[in-house]
Amino acid sequence: MNIDKLIQQLEAKHPGEYEYLQAVKEVLITIEAEYNNHPEFEKAKIAERLVEPDRIFSFKIPWVDDRGDVQINLGYRVQFNNAIGPYKGGLRFHPSVNLSILKFLGFEQIFKNALTTLPMGGGKGGSDFNPKGKSDAEVMRFCQAFMLELWKYIGPDTDVPAGDIGVGGREVAYMYGMYRKLARENTGVLTGKNLEFGGSLIRPEATGFGGLYFVHHMLENAGVDIKDKTIALSGFGNVAWGAAIKATELGAKVVTISGPDGYIYDAAGISGEKIEYMLDLRATCNDIVEPYAEKFGAVFVPNRRPWEVKVDIALPCATQNELNEADAELLIKNGVICVAEISNMGCTPEAIDLFLKHKIMYGPGKAVNAGGVATSGLEMTQNAMHISWTAAEVDEKLHQIMSEIHNQCLRYGKEADGYINYMKGANVAGFLKVAKAMLAQGVI
Ligand code: 2IT
């Protein structure tokens, strides 16, 4: 495979799609050696076929706000690859949403989903709708208008969306209601549903829980105890709260969270009632974190990110490219031992290069945050069987899956000096599964 040529072609075809090109480059570079051991991949042009989505739907979403004004948003669904199972991946509602971001997320989802060991292909979708500051009725009308288009393209065995940034239980429920009315069926067409109509226990906290199970394995493998380690988290959305709960349970201390206004530093640890308080605040305050400082006597640092705090472990939980080279330098200078992305593509390529150069344990999102979509896969299974498992059953399966993903990373990521390159391990393991499936099924 001539990687440079393929990347140049993609850059020419998709100029300005920076996030998408960044995600593709990372995978191609890390799988190159393995790819070249398989002349049959080259012959079937697996790489060239993988980097382009199967199809992209893009549509207009007109809706009426509370003042009676007509609003128009853009909606998308990127169906990237379904070689190993139905397209599966979340929906993101955020003003920054564009095709580059959804293509990067859909591309990553292919390999992440392959790693979970469950039969799920890769897809992603969303809208540039901004849920912040919208009333509940506006969110409902928008979700209904969005589903009025999306429902034509999805189905429980075709394409199964879920949440992502800006889409939680409330939004999934509104979309599910519209889907079941239009399609006249009650199926597992969306995951992240409420418990009353087919949701799975543990799904809301699964991304954070899974992330901490993975970090626990990383540390254990290096002979390090997670107990009493300090952790910096960013964000406080669908992901960070589960991470904070599980980190505390494992004996670590979470000292930061962040929002659009800055970050909180709480040396006493962010746990228990403090997490409950933040969950309540989040529902009414558009993700800002400052009120926490006054309530619990902690430090609020406006307009900065938490990576300047001295910690043992850093866990980006907010969005892509939220930890850059300068942040990485500072973390390393402050003695960080492990950085693991619970957000998708949380670190820039330059930051990752620094972690690898300094032999810092670095976990890529595809592996670390796979517990969310894995538990979505478990929700699909429960829906298909028309049963529901207990929290303990789901948690045990999640634990097993994260442990298996860690094993796959060890298998494909171990370097000659013993350092584990988790990025390479995750990319190669995920890629091999999808590539073999594509090869077996012929050119389609
Ligand atoms: O990035 C992700 O893996 C998600 N937003 C969850 C996707 C899912 O289908 O549960």
XYZ file of C-alpha atoms and ligand atoms in Angstrom:
454
model
C 0.000 0.000 0.000
C 1.320 3.402 -0.926
C 0.020 5.382 2.050
C 1.335 8.763 0.959
C -0.394 8.443 -2.392
C -3.682 7.370 -0.843
C -3.593 10.245 1.652
C -2.752 12.740 -1.099
C -5.691 11.493 -3.144
C -8.015 11.854 -0.168
C -6.715 15.348 0.590
C -7.378 16.372 -2.997
C -10.848 14.810 -3.002
C -11.914 16.072 0.433
C -10.065 19.360 0.989
C -10.555 20.946 4.398
C -11.994 17.813 6.033
C -9.250 17.970 8.666
C -10.711 15.694 11.336
C -11.581 12.993 8.804
C -8.136 13.136 7.201
C -6.493 13.075 10.658
C -8.393 9.934 11.684
C -7.682 8.141 8.391
C -3.968 9.023 8.459
C -3.528 7.677 11.980
C -5.074 4.320 11.062
C -3.216 3.940 7.755
C 0.178 4.720 9.291
C -0.268 2.283 12.166
C -1.574 -0.632 10.054
C 0.909 -0.231 7.178
C 3.349 -2.962 8.264
C 0.580 -5.511 8.934
C -1.196 -4.579 5.698
C 1.906 -5.251 3.679
C 2.096 -8.770 5.144
C -1.190 -9.477 3.329
C -0.869 -9.088 -0.453
C -4.500 -10.212 -0.695
C -5.568 -6.959 1.037
C -3.703 -4.899 -1.533
C -5.197 -6.894 -4.399
C -8.761 -6.352 -3.108
C -7.996 -2.656 -2.455
C -9.244 -3.020 1.115
C -7.666 0.271 2.296
C -9.058 2.295 -0.605
C -12.517 0.796 -0.013
C -12.403 1.324 3.752
C -11.551 5.004 3.777
C -14.695 6.097 1.894
C -18.113 5.708 3.546
C -20.610 3.374 1.882
C -23.011 6.326 1.656
C -23.930 9.611 3.292
C -27.437 10.943 3.752
C -27.769 14.669 4.241
C -31.035 16.458 4.803
C -32.714 19.660 5.907
C -34.595 19.859 9.217
C -37.155 22.646 9.354
C -38.885 23.131 12.727
C -40.720 25.855 14.651
C -39.280 27.370 17.850
C -41.250 28.596 20.884
C -41.616 32.094 19.448
C -43.230 30.696 16.322
C -40.158 31.358 14.164
C -39.082 28.780 11.592
C -35.635 27.296 12.204
C -33.634 25.272 9.695
C -30.853 22.868 10.635
C -28.816 20.344 8.674
C -28.929 16.634 9.458
C -26.673 13.768 8.385
C -26.180 10.035 8.651
C -22.858 8.590 7.510
C -23.097 4.834 6.869
C -19.433 3.951 6.786
C -18.972 0.195 6.741
C -21.288 -2.755 7.504
C -19.007 -5.696 6.720
C -19.358 -7.198 10.215
C -22.833 -6.009 11.254
C -25.470 -3.267 10.912
C -24.160 0.299 10.880
C -23.898 1.410 14.506
C -22.886 4.702 16.061
C -24.197 7.774 17.805
C -25.854 11.018 16.797
C -24.172 14.290 17.745
C -26.150 17.525 18.133
C -23.691 20.419 18.301
C -23.239 23.645 16.314
C -19.773 22.462 15.185
C -21.183 19.359 13.453
C -20.148 19.035 9.812
C -19.291 16.201 7.449
C -15.606 16.144 8.360
C -16.435 15.546 12.023
C -19.108 12.926 11.300
C -16.839 11.126 8.814
C -13.999 10.992 11.346
C -16.382 9.667 13.993
C -17.932 7.130 11.608
C -14.508 5.933 10.460
C -13.264 5.451 14.044
C -16.492 3.682 14.906
C -15.745 0.887 12.391
C -12.626 -0.205 14.285
C -14.004 0.506 17.751
C -17.065 -1.604 17.061
C -14.915 -4.397 15.624
C -12.877 -4.391 18.852
C -15.973 -4.919 21.015
C -16.239 -8.499 19.659
C -19.939 -7.813 18.859
C -21.365 -7.776 15.299
C -21.632 -4.052 14.609
C -20.498 -1.992 11.618
C -19.571 1.693 11.747
C -21.768 4.750 11.280
C -22.384 8.188 12.757
C -24.791 11.043 12.323
C -26.122 14.210 13.806
C -27.010 17.800 13.259
C -25.670 21.328 13.725
C -28.644 21.920 16.072
C -27.516 23.478 19.374
C -29.542 22.034 22.271
C -28.135 24.643 24.683
C -30.695 27.197 25.765
C -33.568 25.359 24.034
C -36.764 24.559 25.902
C -37.859 20.969 26.376
C -40.657 21.493 23.840
C -38.159 22.829 21.292
C -35.874 19.832 21.797
C -38.867 17.532 21.322
C -39.993 19.251 18.118
C -36.472 19.228 16.739
C -35.956 15.524 17.529
C -39.267 14.680 15.864
C -38.409 16.718 12.768
C -34.963 15.068 12.624
C -36.468 11.570 12.815
C -39.064 12.402 10.177
C -36.148 12.237 7.702
C -33.794 9.802 9.414
C -36.279 6.971 9.864
C -36.154 6.088 6.153
C -32.509 5.101 6.400
C -32.330 3.163 9.672
C -33.703 -0.082 11.136
C -32.888 -2.588 13.879
C -30.893 -4.787 11.454
C -29.746 -2.004 9.118
C -28.467 0.982 11.047
C -28.865 1.580 14.783
C -28.115 5.132 16.015
C -27.585 6.179 19.652
C -26.418 9.235 21.590
C -23.222 11.275 21.455
C -22.474 14.886 22.433
C -25.787 16.755 22.882
C -27.860 13.570 22.625
C -28.753 11.749 25.858
C -31.708 9.757 27.153
C -34.209 12.561 26.604
C -33.334 13.080 22.939
C -33.147 9.335 22.209
C -36.621 8.955 23.754
C -38.153 11.722 21.612
C -36.571 10.248 18.479
C -37.681 6.732 19.413
C -41.270 7.904 19.873
C -41.339 9.389 16.381
C -39.652 6.351 14.818
C -42.050 3.811 16.291
C -45.009 5.883 15.137
C -43.719 6.155 11.568
C -42.380 2.619 11.209
C -45.186 1.003 13.221
C -42.769 -1.205 15.112
C -41.196 -1.448 18.568
C -37.658 -2.651 18.007
C -34.097 -1.934 19.044
C -33.675 0.704 16.312
C -31.999 3.126 18.712
C -29.891 2.390 21.787
C -29.571 4.453 24.920
C -33.335 4.199 25.407
C -35.011 4.630 28.789
C -35.460 1.448 30.820
C -39.246 1.467 30.393
C -39.113 0.879 26.635
C -36.172 -1.381 25.990
C -33.160 0.470 27.399
C -30.354 -1.431 29.091
C -29.220 -1.034 32.654
C -25.657 0.383 32.859
C -25.843 1.955 29.334
C -25.842 5.569 30.652
C -22.647 5.073 32.645
C -21.061 2.437 30.356
C -18.621 4.669 28.462
C -17.114 6.012 31.691
C -17.186 2.635 33.465
C -15.603 0.869 30.478
C -12.952 3.587 30.243
C -11.927 3.039 33.842
C -11.900 -0.764 33.428
C -9.525 -0.265 30.520
C -7.275 2.165 32.433
C -7.234 -0.296 35.331
C -5.962 -3.004 32.954
C -3.326 -0.669 31.499
C -1.976 0.137 34.956
C -2.159 -3.463 36.161
C -0.228 -4.616 33.119
C 2.484 -2.100 34.013
C 2.470 -3.225 37.646
C 0.964 0.054 38.904
C -1.834 0.246 41.496
C -4.679 2.654 40.608
C -5.395 3.207 44.301
C -4.720 6.793 45.483
C -3.738 7.959 41.999
C -4.938 11.454 41.085
C -7.002 11.866 37.910
C -7.802 14.897 35.756
C -11.068 14.580 33.820
C -12.318 17.085 31.260
C -15.960 17.842 30.531
C -18.930 16.635 32.514
C -21.283 15.161 29.937
C -22.470 11.656 29.004
C -19.011 10.269 29.697
C -17.226 12.007 32.583
C -19.730 11.292 35.342
C -19.539 7.504 34.885
C -15.759 7.820 34.790
C -15.761 9.818 38.044
C -17.971 7.244 39.810
C -15.900 4.236 38.713
C -12.539 5.962 39.346
C -13.642 6.711 42.913
C -14.882 3.135 43.376
C -11.474 1.832 42.290
C -9.777 3.993 44.934
C -8.458 6.797 42.715
C -9.151 10.501 43.272
C -10.718 12.673 40.550
C -9.533 16.252 41.049
C -10.790 18.086 37.947
C -13.838 18.424 35.686
C -14.450 21.147 33.131
C -17.028 23.017 31.088
C -17.182 25.755 28.456
C -16.429 28.324 31.195
C -13.217 26.736 32.587
C -12.311 23.963 35.001
C -12.760 22.982 38.640
C -9.837 21.842 40.786
C -11.010 20.042 43.915
C -8.096 18.578 45.881
C -10.531 16.721 48.167
C -11.831 14.666 45.230
C -14.970 14.869 43.095
C -17.216 12.030 44.241
C -20.559 11.107 45.823
C -22.930 14.023 46.394
C -20.641 16.303 44.359
C -21.305 14.190 41.273
C -25.053 14.257 42.026
C -24.887 18.035 42.324
C -23.126 18.356 38.965
C -25.666 16.094 37.258
C -28.476 18.353 38.507
C -26.581 21.504 37.553
C -25.856 20.198 34.071
C -29.558 19.839 33.359
C -30.197 23.546 33.943
C -26.912 25.424 33.448
C -25.692 24.595 29.928
C -22.673 22.599 31.157
C -20.969 25.411 33.086
C -18.990 24.296 36.134
C -18.256 27.502 38.093
C -21.120 27.103 40.629
C -19.414 23.920 41.909
C -16.492 25.984 43.268
C -18.667 28.088 45.539
C -20.818 25.186 46.659
C -17.942 22.908 47.674
C -15.117 25.381 48.377
C -13.043 24.305 45.372
C -10.940 26.291 42.897
C -12.464 27.526 39.629
C -10.008 28.402 36.867
C -11.822 30.347 34.113
C -11.201 29.778 30.406
C -8.508 27.129 30.828
C -8.309 23.377 30.418
C -7.458 20.997 33.274
C -4.232 19.607 31.734
C -2.099 22.138 33.679
C -2.889 20.387 36.974
C -0.275 17.945 38.300
C -1.892 14.491 38.153
C -0.939 10.841 37.667
C -3.624 10.111 35.078
C -5.294 12.360 32.481
C -8.601 11.327 30.902
C -10.012 13.559 28.149
C -13.793 13.073 28.298
C -15.120 16.004 26.266
C -14.419 16.224 22.516
C -11.895 15.714 19.711
C -8.453 17.361 19.799
C -9.024 18.717 23.313
C -5.474 17.878 24.440
C -2.679 19.353 22.306
C 1.119 19.226 22.168
C 1.614 21.992 24.748
C -0.818 20.240 27.116
C 1.053 16.959 26.601
C 4.379 18.636 27.369
C 3.012 20.047 30.597
C 1.451 16.745 31.665
C 4.731 14.913 31.017
C 6.710 17.575 32.895
C 4.303 17.120 35.811
C 4.916 13.361 35.879
C 1.785 11.945 34.251
C 1.980 8.136 33.886
C -1.138 7.390 31.831
C -3.296 9.318 29.351
C -6.414 7.610 28.041
C -9.051 9.089 25.743
C -12.610 8.510 26.863
C -13.630 11.108 24.258
C -13.214 10.283 20.559
C -9.778 11.346 19.208
C -9.248 13.460 22.339
C -5.527 14.058 21.678
C -3.931 15.761 18.676
C -1.400 13.705 16.641
C 1.437 15.862 18.037
C 0.363 15.142 21.617
C 0.222 11.395 20.885
C 3.711 11.497 19.333
C 5.046 13.027 22.558
C 3.398 10.397 24.758
C 4.805 7.596 22.624
C 8.260 9.189 22.547
C 8.310 9.451 26.337
C 6.882 5.918 26.729
C 3.888 7.236 28.642
C 0.964 4.791 28.707
C -1.418 6.156 26.074
C -4.867 4.649 25.372
C -6.712 5.693 22.171
C -10.454 6.415 22.237
C -11.269 3.493 19.940
C -10.224 1.094 22.677
C -10.766 3.118 25.854
C -14.293 4.399 25.142
C -15.593 1.263 23.382
C -17.598 0.310 26.489
C -20.370 2.728 25.463
C -21.069 1.190 22.088
C -20.390 -2.304 23.464
C -23.217 -1.822 25.952
C -25.355 -0.507 23.094
C -24.620 -3.838 21.400
C -25.791 -5.586 24.561
C -28.965 -3.460 24.469
C -29.567 -4.627 20.870
C -29.168 -8.244 21.983
C -31.646 -7.809 24.838
C -34.139 -6.123 22.487
C -33.796 -8.883 19.895
C -34.381 -11.494 22.597
C -37.228 -9.471 24.175
C -35.660 -9.748 27.615
C -33.639 -7.549 29.961
C -30.557 -8.454 31.926
C -29.757 -7.297 35.457
C -27.229 -4.522 36.064
C -24.766 -7.099 37.368
C -25.110 -9.217 34.206
C -24.540 -6.232 31.899
C -21.647 -4.925 33.985
C -19.959 -8.310 33.943
C -20.251 -8.548 30.151
C -18.929 -4.987 29.817
C -16.000 -5.877 32.040
C -15.219 -8.958 29.951
C -15.375 -6.993 26.706
C -13.000 -4.279 27.991
C -10.598 -6.938 29.184
C -10.713 -8.641 25.752
C -10.058 -5.301 24.010
C -7.054 -4.824 26.278
C -5.794 -8.291 25.345
C -6.129 -7.486 21.645
C -4.107 -4.291 22.163
C -1.365 -6.267 23.917
C -1.331 -8.838 21.131
C -0.906 -6.339 18.290
C 0.700 -3.393 20.072
C 3.651 -4.809 22.015
C 6.960 -3.361 20.826
C 10.425 -4.942 20.982
C 11.328 -3.128 24.210
C 8.079 -4.222 25.893
C 6.323 -0.835 25.556
C 2.657 -1.259 24.634
C 1.630 0.924 21.711
C -2.109 0.779 22.368
C -2.861 2.980 19.357
C -1.199 0.521 17.004
C -2.663 -2.472 18.840
C -6.231 -1.169 18.663
C -5.973 -0.075 15.027
C -4.410 -3.320 13.805
C -6.784 -5.589 15.750
C -9.890 -3.671 14.648
C -8.684 -3.387 11.072
C -7.829 -7.086 10.682
C -11.319 -8.176 11.686
C -13.030 -5.822 9.231
C -10.534 -6.467 6.423
C -10.963 -10.249 6.696
C -14.752 -9.870 6.604
C -14.538 -7.640 3.513
C -12.158 -10.013 1.794
C -14.370 -13.041 2.465
C -17.461 -11.273 1.104
C -15.890 -10.246 -2.213
C -15.920 -6.920 -4.004
C -19.261 -5.303 -3.095
O -18.737 7.331 20.191
C -19.453 6.380 20.541
O -19.029 5.228 20.567
C -20.832 6.682 20.915
N -21.221 7.840 20.884
C -21.772 5.585 21.303
C -22.328 4.921 20.086
C -23.397 3.893 20.353
O -23.925 3.389 19.356
O -23.696 3.579 21.503
